């Protein structure tokens, strides 16, 4: 499932960093390099203060005894669908077999008493599995399970209609949680899991109607998979694959080892609003080879300090950013609540760079440079059509590639104080750019065609923003670094109606 890509998600070791002079750091600054997130009073602090479950069994519930290993799975098996199970306080275990697991029936409900924990003992791979729909899990801690890479502990088989509320899913390998259609995850703690807090992936079909609201998502990718498999693109606080319709509201996504939220490959119709995304080692948000999204009202601060600095130290001049749109844009032909990617009314404060719009000229359907596991765009059902000579003509010339287009960035506030970020160069950029197309030899996108299109022809627009700090702008390719006057002037014409205050600070 993981993708390999040249331009972003490579490993970032959580070591005490000795920074070279390129980033302007001295030993007195090292304490600031990896901030500890301190949220506002309104953000979801559910890991420290989880809501307790009922101290007594609800009427009609089946009681689960923690002193009997396997009691939960056995009683689930012996009772009919739509049964409610109440887990008494204490540590509950499954049978000591790697494949021992709970297999719910349709409509089953699992409720934990205060202090109820389902523990895999570093032996069991999965906690809740199977394809039964409409299962509910509330007030339960699930920990210590060891699924393989890319697999998950809760809702292992991505069944539909599950509701996860007031749960703590922590200290597991792989993904703490998988996702199916119409899944709701609310007021839960997804913490310190080895790969993902949640992996929204379904082996067949698309995930629709996903809700992620009021959760705390922190410390995930603990096993540092990007270092173990460089370039795998297989980590994040949450990773989304082929999700059609997602509401991501009011979450606190912080201190993840890599990207906070990562939508990868043919996602569509996302609403990402009123979240606090902070202190993630990599980007706060990556939206990759995907379509149509509203990103508004978020507080995004102190992200990308580890990964952005690493590339700057190497001398890489690519504008690694905190919001990174890679081959993603608005597409009116794909049904969604918007036909753009709209980024508005967000606060971005003291991140490593701002927003980058990127398009890889060599990445398209049937290209060997398409690292999305052979996928094609949502506009072309038969990937084989994306071949010469037809790909060089309309409509396939446009439809065989994911295009970064119709991105509207407005009414945001961008604040950068380099003394807080502890840098002097390459942490201060907004960008819209592409590479020079070279590959494969039959590609109709060779040369500067894609760079010209993304920069000047695909309706990507910044306007009416506020900038505080020494911002620079990159257009067309990494070598074109502009000041605000050049950025606003012909031919770019960006940030009409925006204001700039060049000094550092807020």
Coordinates of C-alpha atoms in Angstrom, one line a residue:
X1 CA 0.0 0.0 0.0
X2 CA 2.8 2.3 0.7
X3 CA 4.1 4.5 -2.1
X4 CA 7.6 5.5 -2.9
X5 CA 8.3 9.1 -4.0
X6 CA 11.3 11.2 -4.4
X7 CA 10.1 14.5 -3.1
X8 CA 8.8 14.1 0.4
X9 CA 8.5 11.5 3.0
X10 CA 11.9 10.3 3.9
X11 CA 12.9 9.3 7.5
X12 CA 13.5 11.8 10.3
X13 CA 15.3 10.3 13.3
X14 CA 14.3 11.7 16.7
X15 CA 17.9 12.3 17.7
X16 CA 19.6 15.2 19.4
X17 CA 20.3 17.2 16.3
X18 CA 23.7 18.9 15.8
X19 CA 22.8 21.4 13.2
X20 CA 25.3 22.9 10.7
X21 CA 25.5 26.6 10.0
X22 CA 23.3 26.3 7.0
X23 CA 20.3 26.5 9.3
X24 CA 21.7 29.0 11.7
X25 CA 21.4 26.8 14.8
X26 CA 23.6 26.9 17.9
X27 CA 23.6 24.7 21.0
X28 CA 21.4 27.1 22.9
X29 CA 18.6 26.6 20.3
X30 CA 18.5 22.8 20.5
X31 CA 15.9 22.7 23.2
X32 CA 13.5 24.4 20.8
X33 CA 14.0 22.0 17.9
X34 CA 11.3 19.5 18.8
X35 CA 8.6 21.4 20.6
X36 CA 6.1 19.9 23.0
X37 CA 2.6 20.9 21.9
X38 CA 0.6 22.9 24.3
X39 CA -2.9 23.3 23.0
X40 CA -5.5 26.0 23.5
X41 CA -8.2 25.3 26.1
X42 CA -10.7 24.3 23.4
X43 CA -8.7 21.6 21.8
X44 CA -9.3 17.9 22.3
X45 CA -7.1 16.7 25.2
X46 CA -8.7 13.3 25.4
X47 CA -5.5 11.3 26.0
X48 CA -4.8 13.0 29.4
X49 CA -8.5 13.2 30.4
X50 CA -10.5 10.3 28.8
X51 CA -14.2 10.3 29.6
X52 CA -15.0 7.4 31.9
X53 CA -17.3 4.6 31.0
X54 CA -20.2 3.4 33.1
X55 CA -19.3 2.0 36.5
X56 CA -22.2 -0.5 36.3
X57 CA -23.3 -2.7 33.5
X58 CA -26.0 -1.1 31.3
X59 CA -29.4 -2.8 31.4
X60 CA -29.3 -6.0 29.3
X61 CA -25.6 -6.0 28.8
X62 CA -23.4 -9.1 29.0
X63 CA -20.6 -8.7 31.6
X64 CA -17.1 -9.6 30.6
X65 CA -14.7 -10.9 33.3
X66 CA -11.1 -9.8 33.0
X67 CA -9.9 -12.8 35.1
X68 CA -10.9 -15.2 32.3
X69 CA -8.7 -15.1 29.3
X70 CA -10.7 -15.1 26.1
X71 CA -14.0 -14.3 27.8
X72 CA -14.7 -11.4 25.5
X73 CA -14.3 -13.4 22.3
X74 CA -16.1 -16.5 23.6
X75 CA -19.2 -14.5 24.7
X76 CA -19.2 -12.5 21.5
X77 CA -19.3 -15.8 19.6
X78 CA -22.1 -17.3 21.7
X79 CA -24.5 -14.3 21.7
X80 CA -26.6 -13.1 18.9
X81 CA -26.1 -9.9 16.9
X82 CA -27.0 -6.6 18.4
X83 CA -25.7 -7.6 21.9
X84 CA -24.1 -5.1 24.3
X85 CA -21.0 -6.2 26.2
X86 CA -19.7 -4.4 29.3
X87 CA -16.1 -5.0 30.2
X88 CA -15.5 -4.8 33.9
X89 CA -12.5 -2.8 35.2
X90 CA -9.2 -4.5 34.8
X91 CA -6.9 -6.0 32.1
X92 CA -8.7 -8.2 29.6
X93 CA -6.8 -10.7 27.5
X94 CA -7.5 -12.9 24.6
X95 CA -6.3 -16.5 24.2
X96 CA -2.5 -16.6 23.8
X97 CA -2.5 -17.2 20.1
X98 CA -1.4 -14.7 17.6
X99 CA -4.7 -15.1 15.6
X100 CA -7.0 -15.0 18.6
X101 CA -9.4 -12.0 18.1
X102 CA -12.9 -10.7 18.8
X103 CA -15.2 -11.2 15.8
X104 CA -18.3 -9.1 16.4
X105 CA -21.7 -9.6 14.9
X106 CA -23.8 -6.9 13.3
X107 CA -24.7 -4.1 15.7
X108 CA -22.7 -5.4 18.6
X109 CA -21.7 -2.8 21.2
X110 CA -18.7 -2.9 23.4
X111 CA -18.5 -0.6 26.5
X112 CA -15.6 -0.4 28.9
X113 CA -16.0 0.4 32.6
X114 CA -13.5 2.8 34.1
X115 CA -10.1 1.1 33.9
X116 CA -11.2 -1.5 31.4
X117 CA -8.3 -2.4 29.1
X118 CA -8.1 -5.0 26.3
X119 CA -4.4 -5.9 26.1
X120 CA -2.8 -8.0 23.4
X121 CA 0.2 -8.8 25.5
X122 CA 2.5 -8.3 22.5
X123 CA 1.2 -11.7 21.3
X124 CA -2.2 -11.2 19.6
X125 CA -2.2 -9.5 16.2
X126 CA -5.8 -8.2 16.1
X127 CA -8.3 -7.0 18.7
X128 CA -11.6 -6.6 16.7
X129 CA -11.9 -8.1 13.2
X130 CA -14.4 -9.4 10.7
X131 CA -16.8 -7.8 8.3
X132 CA -19.9 -7.3 10.5
X133 CA -21.2 -3.7 10.1
X134 CA -22.4 -1.1 12.6
X135 CA -20.3 -2.2 15.5
X136 CA -19.7 0.3 18.4
X137 CA -16.8 0.5 20.8
X138 CA -16.9 3.0 23.6
X139 CA -14.8 3.8 26.7
X140 CA -12.3 1.0 26.1
X141 CA -8.5 1.1 26.0
X142 CA -7.0 -1.2 23.4
X143 CA -3.2 -1.7 23.6
X144 CA -0.3 -4.1 23.1
X145 CA -1.4 -5.7 19.8
X146 CA 1.2 -6.6 17.1
X147 CA -0.3 -6.6 13.6
X148 CA 2.0 -6.7 10.6
X149 CA 2.9 -3.6 8.6
X150 CA 0.0 -1.8 7.1
X151 CA -2.6 -3.8 9.1
X152 CA -4.7 -2.6 12.0
X153 CA -5.8 -3.6 15.4
X154 CA -9.4 -2.3 15.7
X155 CA -11.7 -3.0 12.7
X156 CA -8.9 -4.9 11.1
X157 CA -11.0 -5.8 8.1
X158 CA -12.3 -2.3 7.4
X159 CA -16.0 -3.2 8.0
X160 CA -18.6 -0.5 7.4
X161 CA -20.5 1.7 9.8
X162 CA -18.3 1.3 12.9
X163 CA -18.5 3.9 15.7
X164 CA -15.4 4.4 17.9
X165 CA -16.1 6.8 20.8
X166 CA -14.2 7.8 23.9
X167 CA -11.7 5.0 23.2
X168 CA -7.9 4.9 23.8
X169 CA -6.0 2.9 21.2
X170 CA -2.3 3.0 22.0
X171 CA 1.0 1.3 22.0
X172 CA 0.2 -1.2 19.2
X173 CA 2.3 -2.1 16.1
X174 CA 1.0 -1.3 12.6
X175 CA -2.2 0.9 12.7
X176 CA -4.2 1.3 15.8
X177 CA -7.4 1.6 13.8
X178 CA -8.5 0.7 10.3
X179 CA -11.6 2.3 8.6
X180 CA -14.6 1.4 6.6
X181 CA -17.4 3.4 5.0
X182 CA -19.5 5.6 7.3
X183 CA -17.1 5.1 10.1
X184 CA -17.2 7.6 12.9
X185 CA -14.2 8.1 15.3
X186 CA -15.0 10.7 18.0
X187 CA -13.4 11.9 21.2
X188 CA -10.8 9.1 21.1
X189 CA -7.1 8.9 21.8
X190 CA -4.9 7.4 19.0
X191 CA -1.5 7.4 20.6
X192 CA 2.0 5.9 20.2
X193 CA 1.1 3.3 17.6
X194 CA 3.9 1.8 15.6
X195 CA 2.9 3.0 12.1
X196 CA -0.5 4.8 12.0
X197 CA -3.0 6.1 14.5
X198 CA -5.5 5.2 11.8
X199 CA -5.1 3.7 8.4
X200 CA -8.2 4.6 6.3
X201 CA -7.8 1.8 3.7
X202 CA -10.2 -0.7 2.3
X203 CA -8.9 -3.5 0.2
X204 CA -11.8 -3.3 -2.3
X205 CA -14.0 -0.3 -3.0
X206 CA -13.9 3.3 -1.7
X207 CA -14.5 4.5 1.8
X208 CA -17.4 7.0 1.9
X209 CA -18.8 9.2 4.7
X210 CA -15.8 9.0 7.1
X211 CA -15.9 11.2 10.2
X212 CA -13.0 12.0 12.5
X213 CA -14.0 14.5 15.1
X214 CA -12.6 15.7 18.5
X215 CA -9.8 13.2 18.7
X216 CA -6.2 13.5 19.9
X217 CA -3.8 11.8 17.5
X218 CA -0.2 11.9 18.8
X219 CA 3.1 10.0 18.9
X220 CA 2.3 7.7 16.0
X221 CA 4.8 6.1 13.7
X222 CA 6.7 5.2 16.8
X223 CA 8.5 2.4 14.8
X224 CA 9.8 4.9 12.3
X225 CA 8.8 3.0 9.1
X226 CA 10.2 5.7 6.8
X227 CA 13.6 4.9 8.1
X228 CA 13.1 1.1 8.0
X229 CA 11.8 1.4 4.4
X230 CA 13.1 4.7 3.0
X231 CA 10.5 6.4 0.8
X232 CA 7.7 4.0 1.6
X233 CA 5.2 6.8 2.2
X234 CA 3.6 4.4 4.7
X235 CA 3.2 6.5 7.8
X236 CA 1.3 9.3 9.4
X237 CA -0.9 10.2 12.3
X238 CA -3.7 9.3 9.9
X239 CA -3.3 8.0 6.4
X240 CA -6.3 8.1 3.9
X241 CA -6.5 6.0 0.7
X242 CA -9.4 6.3 -1.8
X243 CA -11.7 8.0 0.7
X244 CA -14.7 9.7 -1.0
X245 CA -16.1 12.1 1.6
X246 CA -14.4 12.8 4.9
X247 CA -15.1 15.3 7.7
X248 CA -12.1 15.9 9.9
X249 CA -13.1 18.4 12.5
X250 CA -11.8 19.6 15.9
X251 CA -8.9 17.1 16.3
X252 CA -5.6 17.7 18.0
X253 CA -2.9 16.1 15.8
X254 CA 0.5 16.6 17.3
X255 CA 3.9 15.3 17.9
X256 CA 3.6 12.5 15.3
X257 CA 6.9 11.1 14.0
X258 CA 6.4 12.3 10.4
X259 CA 3.2 13.7 8.8
X260 CA 0.1 14.6 10.8
X261 CA -2.6 13.9 8.2
X262 CA -1.8 12.4 4.8
X263 CA -4.4 11.8 2.1
X264 CA -2.8 9.6 -0.6
X265 CA -4.2 8.4 -3.9
X266 CA -7.6 9.2 -5.3
X267 CA -9.2 10.8 -2.2
X268 CA -12.0 13.3 -2.8
X269 CA -14.3 15.6 -1.0
X270 CA -12.5 16.3 2.2
X271 CA -13.5 18.9 4.8
X272 CA -10.6 19.6 7.2
X273 CA -11.6 22.3 9.6
X274 CA -11.1 23.7 13.1
X275 CA -8.2 21.3 13.9
X276 CA -5.0 22.0 15.7
X277 CA -2.1 20.5 13.8
X278 CA 1.2 21.1 15.6
X279 CA 4.7 19.9 16.4
X280 CA 4.6 17.0 13.9
X281 CA 8.1 16.1 12.6
X282 CA 6.9 16.4 9.0
X283 CA 4.2 18.2 7.2
X284 CA 1.0 19.0 9.1
X285 CA -1.0 17.9 6.0
X286 CA -0.2 16.2 2.7
X287 CA -2.9 16.0 0.1
X288 CA -1.5 13.8 -2.7
X289 CA -2.9 12.6 -6.1
X290 CA -6.4 13.6 -4.8
X291 CA -9.3 15.9 -5.5
X292 CA -11.6 18.6 -4.1
X293 CA -11.1 19.7 -0.5
X294 CA -11.9 22.5 1.9
X295 CA -9.2 23.2 4.4
X296 CA -10.3 26.0 6.7
X297 CA -10.1 27.5 10.2
X298 CA -7.2 25.3 11.3
X299 CA -4.4 26.3 13.7
X300 CA -1.2 24.9 12.2
X301 CA 2.0 25.6 14.1
X302 CA 5.6 24.4 14.7
X303 CA 5.4 21.5 12.1
X304 CA 8.0 20.1 9.8
X305 CA 11.0 21.2 12.0
X306 CA 12.7 17.8 11.8
X307 CA 12.1 16.8 8.2
X308 CA 12.4 20.3 6.7
X309 CA 15.6 21.0 8.5
X310 CA 17.1 17.6 7.5
X311 CA 16.7 18.4 3.8
X312 CA 18.0 22.0 4.2
X313 CA 21.0 20.6 5.9
X314 CA 21.6 18.4 2.9
X315 CA 21.5 21.4 0.6
X316 CA 18.2 20.3 -1.0
X317 CA 16.5 23.4 -2.4
X318 CA 13.0 21.8 -2.8
X319 CA 10.5 23.8 -0.8
X320 CA 9.4 21.1 1.7
X321 CA 6.3 22.7 3.3
X322 CA 3.8 22.3 6.1
X323 CA 0.8 22.0 3.8
X324 CA 1.9 20.0 0.8
X325 CA -0.3 19.5 -2.2
X326 CA 1.2 17.0 -4.6
X327 CA -0.6 16.4 -7.9
X328 CA -3.9 17.4 -6.3
X329 CA -6.5 19.9 -7.3
X330 CA -10.1 20.8 -7.9
X331 CA -12.0 18.9 -10.5
X332 CA -15.6 19.9 -11.3
X333 CA -16.3 16.5 -13.0
X334 CA -15.9 14.6 -9.8
X335 CA -18.8 15.2 -7.4
X336 CA -18.0 16.9 -4.1
X337 CA -19.1 19.7 -1.9
X338 CA -16.6 21.9 -3.8
X339 CA -14.9 21.9 -7.2
X340 CA -11.7 23.4 -5.8
X341 CA -9.1 22.9 -3.2
X342 CA -9.9 25.9 -0.9
X343 CA -7.4 26.8 1.8
X344 CA -8.8 29.7 3.8
X345 CA -8.9 31.3 7.3
X346 CA -6.1 29.2 8.7
X347 CA -3.3 30.3 11.0
X348 CA 0.1 29.0 10.0
X349 CA 2.6 30.0 12.7
X350 CA 6.3 29.2 12.9
X351 CA 6.3 26.1 10.7
X352 CA 9.1 25.1 8.5
X353 CA 7.8 26.9 5.4
X354 CA 4.2 27.4 4.3
X355 CA 2.3 25.9 1.4
X356 CA 3.8 24.1 -1.6
X357 CA 1.8 23.3 -4.7
X358 CA 3.7 20.6 -6.6
X359 CA 3.2 18.6 -9.8
X360 CA 5.7 15.9 -10.9
X361 CA 5.8 16.2 -14.7
X362 CA 6.8 12.5 -14.9
X363 CA 4.0 11.1 -12.8
X364 CA 0.9 10.0 -14.7
X365 CA -1.0 6.9 -15.6
X366 CA 1.2 4.1 -17.0
X367 CA 4.4 6.0 -16.3
X368 CA 7.1 4.1 -14.5
X369 CA 7.4 7.2 -12.4
X370 CA 3.8 6.8 -11.1
X371 CA 4.6 5.4 -7.7
X372 CA 0.9 5.0 -6.6
X373 CA 1.0 1.3 -7.1
X374 CA -0.3 1.4 -10.7
X375 CA -3.4 3.5 -9.9
X376 CA -4.8 5.9 -12.5
X377 CA -6.8 9.1 -12.1
X378 CA -10.5 9.0 -11.3
X379 CA -11.1 10.4 -14.8
X380 CA -9.8 7.4 -16.6
X381 CA -11.3 4.0 -15.9
X382 CA -9.1 2.0 -18.3
X383 CA -5.5 2.8 -17.5
X384 CA -4.3 1.2 -20.7
X385 CA -5.8 4.1 -22.7
X386 CA -3.0 6.3 -21.2
X387 CA -0.5 5.3 -23.8
X388 CA 0.9 6.7 -27.0
X389 CA -0.2 8.1 -29.3
X390 CA -3.7 8.8 -27.7
X391 CA -2.2 10.2 -24.5
X392 CA -0.8 13.2 -26.4
X393 CA -4.3 14.3 -27.5
X394 CA -7.5 15.5 -25.7
X395 CA -9.0 14.4 -23.5
X396 CA -6.4 12.0 -22.3
X397 CA -3.6 14.5 -22.3
X398 CA -5.3 16.2 -19.3
X399 CA -7.1 13.2 -17.8
X400 CA -4.2 10.8 -17.6
X401 CA -2.4 12.9 -15.0
X402 CA -3.3 14.2 -11.5
X403 CA -3.2 17.9 -11.9
X404 CA -2.5 20.5 -9.2
X405 CA -5.2 23.0 -10.3
X406 CA -8.0 25.2 -9.0
X407 CA -6.3 25.8 -5.7
X408 CA -7.6 28.9 -3.9
X409 CA -5.5 30.1 -1.0
X410 CA -7.0 33.2 0.7
X411 CA -7.6 35.0 4.0
X412 CA -4.9 33.0 5.8
X413 CA -2.4 34.4 8.3
X414 CA 1.2 33.2 7.8
X415 CA 3.6 34.0 10.7
X416 CA 7.3 33.2 10.7
X417 CA 9.9 34.1 13.3
X418 CA 13.1 32.5 12.3
X419 CA 14.5 32.8 15.8
X420 CA 11.7 30.5 17.0
X421 CA 12.2 28.0 14.2
X422 CA 16.0 28.3 14.6
X423 CA 16.9 28.6 10.9
X424 CA 18.3 31.1 8.5
X425 CA 17.5 29.6 5.1
X426 CA 14.9 27.4 3.3
X427 CA 12.3 27.6 6.1
X428 CA 10.5 30.7 4.7
X429 CA 8.9 29.7 1.4
X430 CA 5.5 29.4 -0.4
X431 CA 5.8 27.6 -3.7
X432 CA 4.0 26.6 -6.9
X433 CA 6.3 24.5 -9.1
X434 CA 7.1 21.4 -11.1
X435 CA 10.1 19.6 -12.4
X436 CA 11.4 19.5 -15.9
X437 CA 9.7 16.5 -17.6
X438 CA 12.1 13.9 -18.9
X439 CA 10.7 10.4 -18.4
X440 CA 9.7 8.1 -20.0
X441 CA 10.8 8.8 -23.5
X442 CA 7.2 8.6 -24.8
X443 CA 5.9 11.1 -22.3
X444 CA 3.9 14.0 -23.8
X445 CA 4.8 16.1 -20.7
X446 CA 8.5 16.6 -21.3
X447 CA 10.3 19.9 -20.9
X448 CA 8.7 22.8 -19.1
X449 CA 5.1 22.2 -20.1
X450 CA 3.9 21.1 -16.6
X451 CA 5.9 23.8 -14.8
X452 CA 4.3 26.5 -17.1
X453 CA 0.9 25.0 -16.6
X454 CA 0.9 24.7 -12.8
X455 CA 2.4 28.2 -12.4
X456 CA 0.4 30.2 -14.9
X457 CA -2.5 28.2 -16.5
X458 CA -4.2 25.9 -13.9
X459 CA -5.9 28.6 -11.8
X460 CA -3.8 28.3 -8.7
X461 CA -4.2 31.5 -6.8
X462 CA -3.1 33.1 -3.5
X463 CA -4.9 36.3 -2.5
X464 CA -6.0 38.4 0.5
X465 CA -3.6 36.8 2.9
X466 CA -1.5 38.3 5.7
X467 CA 2.2 37.6 5.9
X468 CA 4.3 38.4 9.0
X469 CA 8.0 37.6 8.7
X470 CA 10.6 37.2 6.0
X471 CA 8.6 35.2 3.5
X472 CA 10.0 34.2 0.1
X473 CA 8.2 32.6 -2.9
X474 CA 9.2 29.9 -5.3
X475 CA 7.5 29.8 -8.8
X476 CA 7.9 27.4 -11.8
X477 CA 10.9 25.5 -10.5
X478 CA 13.1 25.5 -7.4
X479 CA 15.6 28.0 -8.9
X480 CA 13.1 30.9 -9.1
X481 CA 13.0 32.4 -5.6
X482 CA 11.1 35.7 -5.5
X483 CA 10.4 38.4 -3.1
X484 CA 6.8 39.6 -2.5
X485 CA 7.1 42.3 -5.2
X486 CA 8.2 39.8 -7.8
X487 CA 5.5 37.3 -6.6
X488 CA 2.8 39.9 -7.1
X489 CA 4.1 41.2 -10.4
X490 CA 3.7 39.9 -13.9
X491 CA 3.7 37.1 -15.0
X492 CA 2.8 35.5 -11.6
X493 CA 0.2 38.0 -10.3
X494 CA -0.1 36.2 -7.0
X495 CA -1.4 37.5 -3.6
X496 CA -3.5 40.4 -4.8
X497 CA -5.0 42.1 -1.8
X498 CA -2.5 40.6 0.6
X499 CA -0.4 42.4 3.2
X500 CA 3.3 41.8 4.0
X501 CA 5.2 42.8 7.1
X502 CA 8.8 41.7 6.5
X503 CA 10.3 41.7 9.9
X504 CA 10.5 38.5 12.0
X505 CA 7.9 37.9 14.7
X506 CA 4.2 38.1 15.2

